[in-house]
Amino acid sequence: CMVDRLVSLVQTGTATVSQLVAITFTKKSAAELARRFRERLERAVTDPSLPPPERERLTKALAQIDAAVIGTVHAFCGRLLRERPIEAGLDPALEMLDPGGEELLRERAWRQFGELVAQDATLAAHRQALEAAGVELRDLRSAFATFVAQGDVRQWPHEAVAPPDVGPLLSRACEEIAVELDRATVPWQQRGSDALMDKLEGILRAYRHRHDDTSVSLMQVAEAFEGACPKLTQSLWLPDGKRDQQKANKERLEEWWDGLVTAFAEPLRQWRAYRYHHVIPLLEAARDHYEQLRLAEGRLSFQDLLCRAAALLRDRPDIRCDFADRHRFLLVDEFQDTDPIQAELLLLLTAADPKATDWRTTTIKPGSLFVVGDPKQSIYRFRRADIGTFEFVRDRIEASGGKRVSLTTNFRTTAELVEWVNDMFPRPFAAHADQSEDAAYGPGFTASHVGRADATGGV
């Protein structure tokens, strides 16, 4: 599909190879795409039925094939930044950090940040509030690594919230726990064989032996009131009852526990929001220090490539026009794995309005953006790849006059298996037949067409 599109653009005279940008997910797939593109051009140019103008274009493209940009999105961004380093605020001799080097530099930045906090009154106040809430600065180390990986997110909402007064609720809950444990006339030999009993005894013990009545001490106990009711043995809670009485008592205990979980849900949410309010300013400051350190040393992370390139296109329309004039046709494979910052870069570079700064509202120049993706294969959410981004860009393309083409021909599977799947799979999806493919549970089933010429071998 991607190779066909590349060859067609050149063969029809729509584009020259120097105007083509083909983006894939990995270096390996980029090398494979470049190889297949070259092979297709070599085959096409030998077609005896080819009109002379088309043969001339293909021959020229083959001679200049290295002018095509085929690589990962990070490689493409690096190319843009190396062309305009000064305008991007970078050292012309910029150096890329490999994963190991990035980890070492990040750790150094975190250690330095610990010293800087003491020199800033606002940050020191946040640190003191966190320590009073049971969180040390060193506890944020792993959160810092996650935070900097989302470098394009510049503002994290963190509304100030007062710590909850959980004392009265916790006192009443522990009184109820004591009553329930007294009701359970279980011999000491059998203690420990019931998960609910263990849970309640642990809560009561933690409450009675708490260090003090500060918020952190009380909330440490309150955090036990989460999750489903632990398993319990009916006969241990009502030894002398009949089976139906024991079952009713079990249901009562489970309902009672669920009530406690509900009662503590809001205080726990409020407690976490209180700590979150003090965590975010520290992480933002640490992120900024790390960025300054990388900039001072002329070194970039892979995330920097995306963020810096997108910022350059967004803030300098003149530079964007220059890039867009040279890179007129962007083709992106595995688009279901694209994150928002990559989508911003692509939509800005293909925007019809050279002055547009908001990628979410741009109109795409006709024919300038071609993406291939399968929403069923969107698996990189941990890297901020979001199927919502895929769907948003797809909709922007259609709103700009583009077309959606469904690829339903199966070239890998034998006819017998394709027919069996087409016959069997619609039924499990029938319950959602009236839903769109954008429903929360994912795309529905689409029948395939046989594309293999052979009927044997493989699956």
PDB file of C-alpha atoms in Angstrom, residues 9 16 24 29 90 102 118 126 128 152 155 220 235-236 292 294 314 328 335 355 401 407 445:
ATOM      1  CA  LEU A   9       3.125   9.706  -6.989  1.00  0.00           C
ATOM      2  CA  THR A  16       9.492  14.051  -7.419  1.00  0.00           C
ATOM      3  CA  THR A  24       7.670   4.212   9.584  1.00  0.00           C
ATOM      4  CA  SER A  29      10.862  -1.205   8.757  1.00  0.00           C
ATOM      5  CA  LEU A  90      19.927  24.446  19.677  1.00  0.00           C
ATOM      6  CA  GLU A 102      19.791   9.664  28.750  1.00  0.00           C
ATOM      7  CA  ALA A 118      16.502  24.094  49.214  1.00  0.00           C
ATOM      8  CA  HIS A 126       6.035  22.071  48.557  1.00  0.00           C
ATOM      9  CA  GLN A 128       7.920  20.310  53.370  1.00  0.00           C
ATOM     10  CA  ASP A 152       5.229  17.849  25.359  1.00  0.00           C
ATOM     11  CA  GLN A 155       0.859  22.235  32.087  1.00  0.00           C
ATOM     12  CA  GLN A 220      -2.159   5.412  56.277  1.00  0.00           C
ATOM     13  CA  SER A 235     -18.927 -20.665  59.391  1.00  0.00           C
ATOM     14  CA  LEU A 236     -16.174 -18.661  61.108  1.00  0.00           C
ATOM     15  CA  GLN A 292      18.207  23.180  30.781  1.00  0.00           C
ATOM     16  CA  ARG A 294      20.483  18.940  28.170  1.00  0.00           C
ATOM     17  CA  ARG A 314       4.455  26.041  15.306  1.00  0.00           C
ATOM     18  CA  ARG A 328       5.187  18.116  -0.013  1.00  0.00           C
ATOM     19  CA  PHE A 335      -0.302   5.431  12.233  1.00  0.00           C
ATOM     20  CA  LYS A 355       0.022  30.888   9.500  1.00  0.00           C
ATOM     21  CA  GLY A 401     -11.538  16.458   1.364  1.00  0.00           C
ATOM     22  CA  LEU A 407      -8.055  -2.510   3.136  1.00  0.00           C
ATOM     23  CA  PHE A 445     -15.528  -7.321  12.421  1.00  0.00           C
TER      24      PHE A 445
END
